[in-house]
């Protein structure tokens, strides 16, 4: 029940209609029985600073940040965590006495299912498909896992060069090389972890895969295929990888875990991750029915 004392949380993005965050956060809030509400806010890029000033005025406790604001919010914050600075993106903001503080929980979200595998990653080469915002969180995660090497594959040489350079001055230690898409097949035999951070295969383009079907026989038998996409589940990429015997991970757990990490920051307490997971799974099943 919304009361006169209800505290507000939310997510900003543009567009925001398809965000799943309100579903999982409000499920957790209901389960905890706390007087909070989590709302989606559609904010155009040109309205960002006005919106943040408005959030200050109306006393919002904290909020998530999604496309296209993850980078542009950074100069509007009083403090940005070293991790978010290294990634170059903020996805979680909370109120402090010094003003808004921002961090990045995508890295922890991405890492959670990998850490659950309890592997030693120091001999692992990670191949990351795509060099956008999510790829940056994946590189930071690979640095935390202390992967032996990180190979980033993209389609735009200039963007790849800028990506590589940005990590040379980073406080995170990572052995990173960039490659154009045509070099992918040479990288696959040494890859222990292959991560799709491109939108290829995402609904409604479920028949697309970032990797040609014939190349799966180049994979190591114990390789892990990780797709950041959570709709459809599984993507064609993960279906093909599973047929080849690879361990597969989709993006739903990352989404849940980055959300849980944000809610923990706002509330200063542990949160019911199982409730958040169940709410999202049920919602996605309902959505997929005609
Ligand atoms: P982004 O910044 O736009 O980056 C997308 C990357 O994919 C870019 O490098 C882009 O290349 C590349 N790309 C796009 N279409 C391509 C194509 N047809 N062929 C080859 N490369 C292509 O987006 P993002 O924020 O990183 O998000 C990427 C994906 O991750 C999305 O599917 C998103 O839903 C997912 N994601 C999931 C989570 C989660 O919690 N599970 C969190 C974040 C993101 P160019 O730069 O050359 O265009």
mmCIF file of C-alpha atoms and ligand atoms in Angstrom:
data_model
loop_
_atom_site.group_PDB
_atom_site.id
_atom_site.type_symbol
_atom_site.label_atom_id
_atom_site.label_comp_id
_atom_site.label_asym_id
_atom_site.label_seq_id
_atom_site.Cartn_x
_atom_site.Cartn_y
_atom_site.Cartn_z
ATOM 1 C CA UNK A 1 0.000 0.000 0.000
ATOM 2 C CA UNK A 2 1.314 3.464 -0.905
ATOM 3 C CA UNK A 3 1.155 5.688 2.176
ATOM 4 C CA UNK A 4 2.181 9.266 3.013
ATOM 5 C CA UNK A 5 5.499 7.833 4.238
ATOM 6 C CA UNK A 6 6.278 5.644 1.230
ATOM 7 C CA UNK A 7 9.877 6.011 0.063
ATOM 8 C CA UNK A 8 10.615 6.061 -3.643
ATOM 9 C CA UNK A 9 13.112 4.082 -5.699
ATOM 10 C CA UNK A 10 13.144 3.751 -9.478
ATOM 11 C CA UNK A 11 14.872 3.273 -12.791
ATOM 12 C CA UNK A 12 15.629 5.914 -15.424
ATOM 13 C CA UNK A 13 16.037 5.168 -19.126
ATOM 14 C CA UNK A 14 14.713 6.064 -22.548
ATOM 15 C CA UNK A 15 12.776 4.082 -23.563
ATOM 16 C CA UNK A 16 11.890 2.445 -20.240
ATOM 17 C CA UNK A 17 8.579 0.665 -20.967
ATOM 18 C CA UNK A 18 10.247 -2.756 -21.364
ATOM 19 C CA UNK A 19 12.293 -2.600 -18.156
ATOM 20 C CA UNK A 20 11.887 -5.683 -15.952
ATOM 21 C CA UNK A 21 13.388 -3.933 -12.923
ATOM 22 C CA UNK A 22 10.055 -2.740 -11.425
ATOM 23 C CA UNK A 23 8.793 -6.346 -11.434
ATOM 24 C CA UNK A 24 11.655 -7.773 -9.401
ATOM 25 C CA UNK A 25 12.196 -4.808 -7.084
ATOM 26 C CA UNK A 26 8.535 -4.422 -6.140
ATOM 27 C CA UNK A 27 8.322 -8.188 -5.522
ATOM 28 C CA UNK A 28 11.256 -7.921 -3.107
ATOM 29 C CA UNK A 29 9.744 -4.815 -1.442
ATOM 30 C CA UNK A 30 6.425 -6.650 -0.938
ATOM 31 C CA UNK A 31 8.204 -9.694 0.466
ATOM 32 C CA UNK A 32 10.201 -7.543 2.918
ATOM 33 C CA UNK A 33 7.011 -5.706 3.947
ATOM 34 C CA UNK A 34 8.732 -2.300 3.758
ATOM 35 C CA UNK A 35 7.133 1.021 2.826
ATOM 36 C CA UNK A 36 8.892 1.554 -0.507
ATOM 37 C CA UNK A 37 7.809 1.686 -4.159
ATOM 38 C CA UNK A 38 9.984 1.261 -7.268
ATOM 39 C CA UNK A 39 8.886 3.150 -10.390
ATOM 40 C CA UNK A 40 10.046 3.408 -14.026
ATOM 41 C CA UNK A 41 10.883 6.938 -15.227
ATOM 42 C CA UNK A 42 11.084 7.667 -18.948
ATOM 43 C CA UNK A 43 13.642 10.463 -19.237
ATOM 44 C CA UNK A 44 14.848 11.859 -22.540
ATOM 45 C CA UNK A 45 18.611 12.472 -22.829
ATOM 46 C CA UNK A 46 18.124 16.243 -22.924
ATOM 47 C CA UNK A 47 16.063 16.137 -19.695
ATOM 48 C CA UNK A 48 18.544 14.166 -17.595
ATOM 49 C CA UNK A 49 19.971 16.976 -15.424
ATOM 50 C CA UNK A 50 16.487 18.459 -14.827
ATOM 51 C CA UNK A 51 15.226 15.027 -13.811
ATOM 52 C CA UNK A 52 18.097 14.478 -11.350
ATOM 53 C CA UNK A 53 17.452 17.894 -9.784
ATOM 54 C CA UNK A 54 13.781 16.892 -9.532
ATOM 55 C CA UNK A 55 14.721 13.603 -7.849
ATOM 56 C CA UNK A 56 16.710 15.618 -5.302
ATOM 57 C CA UNK A 57 13.690 17.874 -4.683
ATOM 58 C CA UNK A 58 11.195 15.045 -4.231
ATOM 59 C CA UNK A 59 13.526 12.979 -2.081
ATOM 60 C CA UNK A 60 13.999 9.834 -4.159
ATOM 61 C CA UNK A 61 16.181 7.426 -2.162
ATOM 62 C CA UNK A 62 17.986 5.785 -5.052
ATOM 63 C CA UNK A 63 17.576 4.694 -8.634
ATOM 64 C CA UNK A 64 18.902 2.442 -11.369
ATOM 65 C CA UNK A 65 20.221 3.860 -14.609
ATOM 66 C CA UNK A 66 19.857 2.226 -17.992
ATOM 67 C CA UNK A 67 20.380 3.094 -21.677
ATOM 68 C CA UNK A 68 21.076 5.879 -22.704
ATOM 69 C CA UNK A 69 22.063 7.466 -19.377
ATOM 70 C CA UNK A 70 24.728 5.142 -17.970
ATOM 71 C CA UNK A 71 27.634 7.360 -19.047
ATOM 72 C CA UNK A 72 26.008 10.805 -19.156
ATOM 73 C CA UNK A 73 24.828 10.570 -15.529
ATOM 74 C CA UNK A 74 28.421 10.398 -14.259
ATOM 75 C CA UNK A 75 29.263 14.147 -14.249
ATOM 76 C CA UNK A 76 25.934 14.852 -12.486
ATOM 77 C CA UNK A 77 26.925 12.792 -9.429
ATOM 78 C CA UNK A 78 28.861 13.935 -6.353
ATOM 79 C CA UNK A 79 30.877 10.696 -6.284
ATOM 80 C CA UNK A 80 31.439 7.781 -8.646
ATOM 81 C CA UNK A 81 32.937 4.537 -7.291
ATOM 82 C CA UNK A 82 36.372 3.497 -8.658
ATOM 83 C CA UNK A 83 34.738 0.403 -10.220
ATOM 84 C CA UNK A 84 32.139 2.487 -12.084
ATOM 85 C CA UNK A 85 34.913 4.837 -13.220
ATOM 86 C CA UNK A 86 36.899 1.870 -14.555
ATOM 87 C CA UNK A 87 33.834 0.497 -16.359
ATOM 88 C CA UNK A 88 32.894 3.978 -17.531
ATOM 89 C CA UNK A 89 29.241 3.507 -16.609
ATOM 90 C CA UNK A 90 26.952 3.899 -13.586
ATOM 91 C CA UNK A 91 23.848 1.743 -13.186
ATOM 92 C CA UNK A 92 23.006 2.418 -9.526
ATOM 93 C CA UNK A 93 22.706 5.735 -7.710
ATOM 94 C CA UNK A 94 21.915 6.441 -4.064
ATOM 95 C CA UNK A 95 21.538 9.472 -1.859
ATOM 96 C CA UNK A 96 24.209 10.412 0.671
ATOM 97 C CA UNK A 97 24.835 13.500 2.801
ATOM 98 C CA UNK A 98 27.413 14.557 0.197
ATOM 99 C CA UNK A 99 24.943 14.220 -2.678
ATOM 100 C CA UNK A 100 24.272 11.459 -5.212
ATOM 101 C CA UNK A 101 26.721 8.592 -5.263
ATOM 102 C CA UNK A 102 26.974 6.168 -8.194
ATOM 103 C CA UNK A 103 28.363 2.699 -8.747
ATOM 104 C CA UNK A 104 28.088 -0.210 -11.156
ATOM 105 C CA UNK A 105 26.418 -3.449 -10.031
ATOM 106 C CA UNK A 106 26.435 -5.014 -13.539
ATOM 107 C CA UNK A 107 29.923 -6.355 -12.807
ATOM 108 C CA UNK A 108 28.757 -8.158 -9.642
ATOM 109 C CA UNK A 109 25.634 -9.323 -11.490
ATOM 110 C CA UNK A 110 27.655 -10.792 -14.334
ATOM 111 C CA UNK A 111 30.100 -12.436 -11.917
ATOM 112 C CA UNK A 112 27.537 -14.111 -9.637
ATOM 113 C CA UNK A 113 26.775 -17.184 -11.837
ATOM 114 C CA UNK A 114 30.476 -17.597 -12.728
ATOM 115 C CA UNK A 115 31.571 -17.474 -9.090
ATOM 116 C CA UNK A 116 28.948 -20.137 -8.335
ATOM 117 C CA UNK A 117 30.918 -22.480 -10.653
ATOM 118 C CA UNK A 118 33.871 -22.223 -8.204
ATOM 119 C CA UNK A 119 36.535 -22.437 -10.907
ATOM 120 C CA UNK A 120 40.079 -21.175 -11.093
ATOM 121 C CA UNK A 121 39.982 -18.653 -13.943
ATOM 122 C CA UNK A 122 43.666 -17.781 -14.039
ATOM 123 C CA UNK A 123 44.327 -20.074 -17.035
ATOM 124 C CA UNK A 124 41.136 -19.033 -18.859
ATOM 125 C CA UNK A 125 41.001 -16.964 -22.024
ATOM 126 C CA UNK A 126 37.725 -15.055 -22.298
ATOM 127 C CA UNK A 127 36.352 -14.080 -25.707
ATOM 128 C CA UNK A 128 33.894 -11.194 -25.537
ATOM 129 C CA UNK A 129 31.657 -10.595 -28.554
ATOM 130 C CA UNK A 130 30.839 -6.890 -28.848
ATOM 131 C CA UNK A 131 32.529 -3.793 -27.445
ATOM 132 C CA UNK A 132 29.652 -1.675 -26.117
ATOM 133 C CA UNK A 133 28.648 -0.726 -22.573
ATOM 134 C CA UNK A 134 27.931 -4.230 -21.282
ATOM 135 C CA UNK A 135 31.247 -5.489 -22.698
ATOM 136 C CA UNK A 136 33.011 -2.995 -20.428
ATOM 137 C CA UNK A 137 31.357 -4.514 -17.344
ATOM 138 C CA UNK A 138 32.355 -7.983 -18.605
ATOM 139 C CA UNK A 139 35.997 -6.901 -19.029
ATOM 140 C CA UNK A 140 36.021 -5.529 -15.459
ATOM 141 C CA UNK A 141 34.550 -8.849 -14.271
ATOM 142 C CA UNK A 142 37.246 -10.805 -16.151
ATOM 143 C CA UNK A 143 39.861 -8.596 -14.464
ATOM 144 C CA UNK A 144 38.353 -9.496 -11.083
ATOM 145 C CA UNK A 145 38.422 -13.217 -11.995
ATOM 146 C CA UNK A 146 42.058 -12.704 -13.052
ATOM 147 C CA UNK A 147 41.461 -14.337 -16.440
ATOM 148 C CA UNK A 148 44.723 -15.061 -18.281
ATOM 149 C CA UNK A 149 43.603 -13.109 -21.368
ATOM 150 C CA UNK A 150 40.582 -11.223 -22.647
ATOM 151 C CA UNK A 151 39.922 -11.089 -26.401
ATOM 152 C CA UNK A 152 37.295 -8.535 -27.423
ATOM 153 C CA UNK A 153 35.687 -8.972 -30.850
ATOM 154 C CA UNK A 154 33.943 -6.096 -32.631
ATOM 155 C CA UNK A 155 32.980 -4.821 -36.045
ATOM 156 C CA UNK A 156 34.278 -1.246 -35.931
ATOM 157 C CA UNK A 157 38.066 -0.874 -35.926
ATOM 158 C CA UNK A 158 38.034 2.653 -34.531
ATOM 159 C CA UNK A 159 35.739 1.726 -31.657
ATOM 160 C CA UNK A 160 37.925 -1.321 -30.945
ATOM 161 C CA UNK A 161 41.049 0.833 -30.786
ATOM 162 C CA UNK A 162 39.365 3.304 -28.426
ATOM 163 C CA UNK A 163 38.152 0.361 -26.309
ATOM 164 C CA UNK A 164 41.676 -1.092 -26.077
ATOM 165 C CA UNK A 165 43.193 2.282 -25.190
ATOM 166 C CA UNK A 166 40.688 2.934 -22.423
ATOM 167 C CA UNK A 167 41.868 -0.192 -20.597
ATOM 168 C CA UNK A 168 45.547 0.713 -20.910
ATOM 169 C CA UNK A 169 45.034 3.600 -18.471
ATOM 170 C CA UNK A 170 42.582 1.691 -16.266
ATOM 171 C CA UNK A 171 43.363 0.902 -12.606
ATOM 172 C CA UNK A 172 42.137 -2.652 -13.341
ATOM 173 C CA UNK A 173 44.794 -5.095 -14.527
ATOM 174 C CA UNK A 174 43.691 -6.963 -17.622
ATOM 175 C CA UNK A 175 45.569 -8.617 -20.488
ATOM 176 C CA UNK A 176 43.273 -7.398 -23.258
ATOM 177 C CA UNK A 177 43.449 -7.609 -27.038
ATOM 178 C CA UNK A 178 40.864 -6.507 -29.569
ATOM 179 C CA UNK A 179 39.980 -8.247 -32.834
ATOM 180 C CA UNK A 180 37.750 -7.702 -35.792
ATOM 181 C CA UNK A 181 34.944 -10.173 -36.350
ATOM 182 C CA UNK A 182 36.811 -12.026 -39.149
ATOM 183 C CA UNK A 183 39.405 -13.179 -36.577
ATOM 184 C CA UNK A 184 36.846 -14.857 -34.326
ATOM 185 C CA UNK A 185 37.312 -18.416 -35.613
ATOM 186 C CA UNK A 186 41.024 -18.308 -34.730
ATOM 187 C CA UNK A 187 40.185 -17.297 -31.156
ATOM 188 C CA UNK A 188 37.575 -19.952 -30.386
ATOM 189 C CA UNK A 189 39.866 -23.003 -29.875
ATOM 190 C CA UNK A 190 41.634 -21.262 -26.949
ATOM 191 C CA UNK A 191 38.517 -19.752 -25.395
ATOM 192 C CA UNK A 192 37.317 -21.073 -22.031
ATOM 193 C CA UNK A 193 34.612 -18.436 -21.657
ATOM 194 C CA UNK A 194 32.696 -16.975 -24.616
ATOM 195 C CA UNK A 195 30.391 -14.069 -23.812
ATOM 196 C CA UNK A 196 27.844 -12.548 -26.172
ATOM 197 C CA UNK A 197 27.353 -8.877 -25.326
ATOM 198 C CA UNK A 198 25.827 -8.001 -28.714
ATOM 199 C CA UNK A 199 22.044 -7.866 -29.183
ATOM 200 C CA UNK A 200 22.281 -10.618 -31.834
ATOM 201 C CA UNK A 201 19.685 -13.263 -30.980
ATOM 202 C CA UNK A 202 17.555 -10.966 -28.817
ATOM 203 C CA UNK A 203 13.763 -10.979 -29.249
ATOM 204 C CA UNK A 204 12.369 -10.515 -31.937
ATOM 205 C CA UNK A 205 15.560 -11.639 -33.742
ATOM 206 C CA UNK A 206 15.694 -15.077 -32.143
ATOM 207 C CA UNK A 207 16.936 -16.744 -35.335
ATOM 208 C CA UNK A 208 20.231 -14.785 -35.179
ATOM 209 C CA UNK A 209 23.411 -16.033 -33.513
ATOM 210 C CA UNK A 210 26.709 -14.164 -33.110
ATOM 211 C CA UNK A 211 28.650 -17.326 -33.963
ATOM 212 C CA UNK A 212 28.272 -19.420 -37.138
ATOM 213 C CA UNK A 213 26.766 -22.849 -36.359
ATOM 214 C CA UNK A 214 29.701 -24.655 -38.024
ATOM 215 C CA UNK A 215 32.237 -23.055 -35.657
ATOM 216 C CA UNK A 216 30.992 -24.763 -32.491
ATOM 217 C CA UNK A 217 33.164 -27.819 -33.209
ATOM 218 C CA UNK A 218 36.203 -25.562 -32.618
ATOM 219 C CA UNK A 219 35.244 -25.074 -28.963
ATOM 220 C CA UNK A 220 37.003 -26.621 -25.986
ATOM 221 C CA UNK A 221 34.777 -29.325 -24.494
ATOM 222 C CA UNK A 222 34.591 -27.595 -21.071
ATOM 223 C CA UNK A 223 34.012 -24.080 -22.471
ATOM 224 C CA UNK A 224 31.331 -21.833 -20.986
ATOM 225 C CA UNK A 225 28.916 -19.926 -23.236
ATOM 226 C CA UNK A 226 27.425 -16.862 -21.532
ATOM 227 C CA UNK A 227 24.786 -14.751 -23.288
ATOM 228 C CA UNK A 228 23.766 -11.460 -21.649
ATOM 229 C CA UNK A 229 20.413 -11.698 -23.425
ATOM 230 C CA UNK A 230 17.496 -12.967 -21.286
ATOM 231 C CA UNK A 231 14.745 -12.924 -23.890
ATOM 232 C CA UNK A 232 14.453 -15.504 -25.430
ATOM 233 C CA UNK A 233 15.745 -18.061 -22.949
ATOM 234 C CA UNK A 234 17.795 -19.768 -24.249
ATOM 235 C CA UNK A 235 19.049 -17.843 -27.270
ATOM 236 C CA UNK A 236 20.065 -19.693 -30.423
ATOM 237 C CA UNK A 237 23.717 -19.112 -29.419
ATOM 238 C CA UNK A 238 23.166 -20.944 -26.118
ATOM 239 C CA UNK A 239 21.120 -23.713 -27.753
ATOM 240 C CA UNK A 240 23.929 -24.385 -30.213
ATOM 241 C CA UNK A 241 26.588 -24.221 -27.492
ATOM 242 C CA UNK A 242 24.625 -26.654 -25.295
ATOM 243 C CA UNK A 243 24.355 -29.110 -28.201
ATOM 244 C CA UNK A 244 28.153 -29.000 -28.352
ATOM 245 C CA UNK A 245 28.338 -29.871 -24.637
ATOM 246 C CA UNK A 246 29.246 -26.396 -23.357
ATOM 247 C CA UNK A 247 28.059 -25.057 -19.994
ATOM 248 C CA UNK A 248 25.546 -22.295 -20.755
ATOM 249 C CA UNK A 249 24.497 -19.207 -18.793
ATOM 250 C CA UNK A 250 21.868 -16.682 -19.891
ATOM 251 C CA UNK A 251 21.461 -13.045 -18.871
ATOM 252 C CA UNK A 252 18.556 -13.467 -16.458
ATOM 253 C CA UNK A 253 20.692 -14.247 -13.420
ATOM 254 C CA UNK A 254 22.923 -11.240 -14.201
ATOM 255 C CA UNK A 255 19.827 -9.052 -14.340
ATOM 256 C CA UNK A 256 18.566 -10.424 -11.019
ATOM 257 C CA UNK A 257 21.932 -10.187 -9.263
ATOM 258 C CA UNK A 258 22.678 -6.621 -10.416
ATOM 259 C CA UNK A 259 19.227 -5.652 -9.159
ATOM 260 C CA UNK A 260 19.705 -7.438 -5.843
ATOM 261 C CA UNK A 261 23.083 -5.727 -5.347
ATOM 262 C CA UNK A 262 21.445 -2.326 -6.000
ATOM 263 C CA UNK A 263 18.542 -2.998 -3.614
ATOM 264 C CA UNK A 264 21.002 -4.089 -0.917
ATOM 265 C CA UNK A 265 22.848 -0.792 -1.324
ATOM 266 C CA UNK A 266 19.658 1.270 -1.013
ATOM 267 C CA UNK A 267 18.220 -0.642 1.932
ATOM 268 C CA UNK A 268 21.453 -1.495 3.760
ATOM 269 C CA UNK A 269 20.249 -5.059 4.319
ATOM 270 C CA UNK A 270 20.152 -8.420 2.550
ATOM 271 C CA UNK A 271 17.312 -8.862 0.066
ATOM 272 C CA UNK A 272 15.242 -11.902 -1.034
ATOM 273 C CA UNK A 273 17.001 -12.838 -4.291
ATOM 274 C CA UNK A 274 14.792 -15.938 -4.698
ATOM 275 C CA UNK A 275 11.660 -13.780 -4.645
ATOM 276 C CA UNK A 276 13.145 -11.459 -7.281
ATOM 277 C CA UNK A 277 14.098 -14.442 -9.467
ATOM 278 C CA UNK A 278 10.667 -16.054 -9.168
ATOM 279 C CA UNK A 279 8.859 -12.797 -9.940
ATOM 280 C CA UNK A 280 10.898 -12.298 -13.099
ATOM 281 C CA UNK A 281 10.572 -15.893 -14.267
ATOM 282 C CA UNK A 282 6.790 -15.818 -13.798
ATOM 283 C CA UNK A 283 6.525 -12.460 -15.551
ATOM 284 C CA UNK A 284 8.580 -13.648 -18.545
ATOM 285 C CA UNK A 285 6.466 -16.824 -18.876
ATOM 286 C CA UNK A 286 3.290 -14.700 -18.861
ATOM 287 C CA UNK A 287 4.800 -12.305 -21.424
ATOM 288 C CA UNK A 288 5.743 -15.144 -23.782
ATOM 289 C CA UNK A 289 2.120 -16.412 -23.934
ATOM 290 C CA UNK A 290 0.132 -14.991 -26.853
HETATM 291 P P1 LIG B 1 25.618 -1.371 -26.663
HETATM 292 O O1 LIG B 1 26.434 -0.456 -25.809
HETATM 293 O O2 LIG B 1 24.766 -0.827 -27.741
HETATM 294 O O3 LIG B 1 26.673 -2.426 -27.320
HETATM 295 C C1 LIG B 1 26.276 -3.405 -28.247
HETATM 296 C C2 LIG B 1 27.520 -3.981 -28.927
HETATM 297 O O4 LIG B 1 27.065 -4.970 -29.853
HETATM 298 C C3 LIG B 1 28.317 -2.953 -29.730
HETATM 299 O O5 LIG B 1 29.684 -3.291 -29.681
HETATM 300 C C4 LIG B 1 27.775 -3.144 -31.153
HETATM 301 O O6 LIG B 1 28.691 -2.821 -32.148
HETATM 302 C C5 LIG B 1 27.554 -4.647 -31.162
HETATM 303 N N1 LIG B 1 26.559 -5.045 -32.156
HETATM 304 C C6 LIG B 1 25.275 -4.643 -32.231
HETATM 305 N N2 LIG B 1 24.653 -5.242 -33.269
HETATM 306 C C7 LIG B 1 25.599 -6.014 -33.878
HETATM 307 C C8 LIG B 1 25.589 -6.861 -35.014
HETATM 308 N N3 LIG B 1 24.486 -7.059 -35.727
HETATM 309 N N4 LIG B 1 26.737 -7.487 -35.354
HETATM 310 C C9 LIG B 1 27.873 -7.306 -34.611
HETATM 311 N N5 LIG B 1 27.925 -6.521 -33.529
HETATM 312 C C10 LIG B 1 26.816 -5.890 -33.155
HETATM 313 O O7 LIG B 1 24.641 -2.263 -25.778
HETATM 314 P P2 LIG B 1 24.956 -2.860 -24.307
HETATM 315 O O8 LIG B 1 24.407 -1.963 -23.270
HETATM 316 O O9 LIG B 1 26.387 -3.242 -24.244
HETATM 317 O O10 LIG B 1 24.006 -4.151 -24.315
HETATM 318 C C11 LIG B 1 24.325 -5.231 -25.140
HETATM 319 C C12 LIG B 1 23.433 -6.443 -24.853
HETATM 320 O O11 LIG B 1 23.611 -6.870 -23.508
HETATM 321 C C13 LIG B 1 21.935 -6.174 -25.018
HETATM 322 O O12 LIG B 1 21.368 -7.321 -25.589
HETATM 323 C C14 LIG B 1 21.455 -5.992 -23.597
HETATM 324 O O13 LIG B 1 20.106 -6.339 -23.438
HETATM 325 C C15 LIG B 1 22.359 -6.960 -22.854
HETATM 326 N N6 LIG B 1 22.537 -6.613 -21.432
HETATM 327 C C16 LIG B 1 22.088 -7.476 -20.499
HETATM 328 C C17 LIG B 1 22.261 -7.188 -19.169
HETATM 329 C C18 LIG B 1 21.764 -8.167 -18.135
HETATM 330 O O14 LIG B 1 21.633 -7.801 -16.963
HETATM 331 N N7 LIG B 1 21.522 -9.401 -18.501
HETATM 332 C C19 LIG B 1 22.903 -5.997 -18.760
HETATM 333 C C20 LIG B 1 23.360 -5.130 -19.767
HETATM 334 C C21 LIG B 1 23.168 -5.446 -21.102
HETATM 335 P P3 LIG B 1 28.863 -1.295 -32.663
HETATM 336 O O15 LIG B 1 29.354 -0.513 -31.496
HETATM 337 O O16 LIG B 1 29.842 -1.425 -33.767
HETATM 338 O O17 LIG B 1 27.493 -0.859 -33.102
#
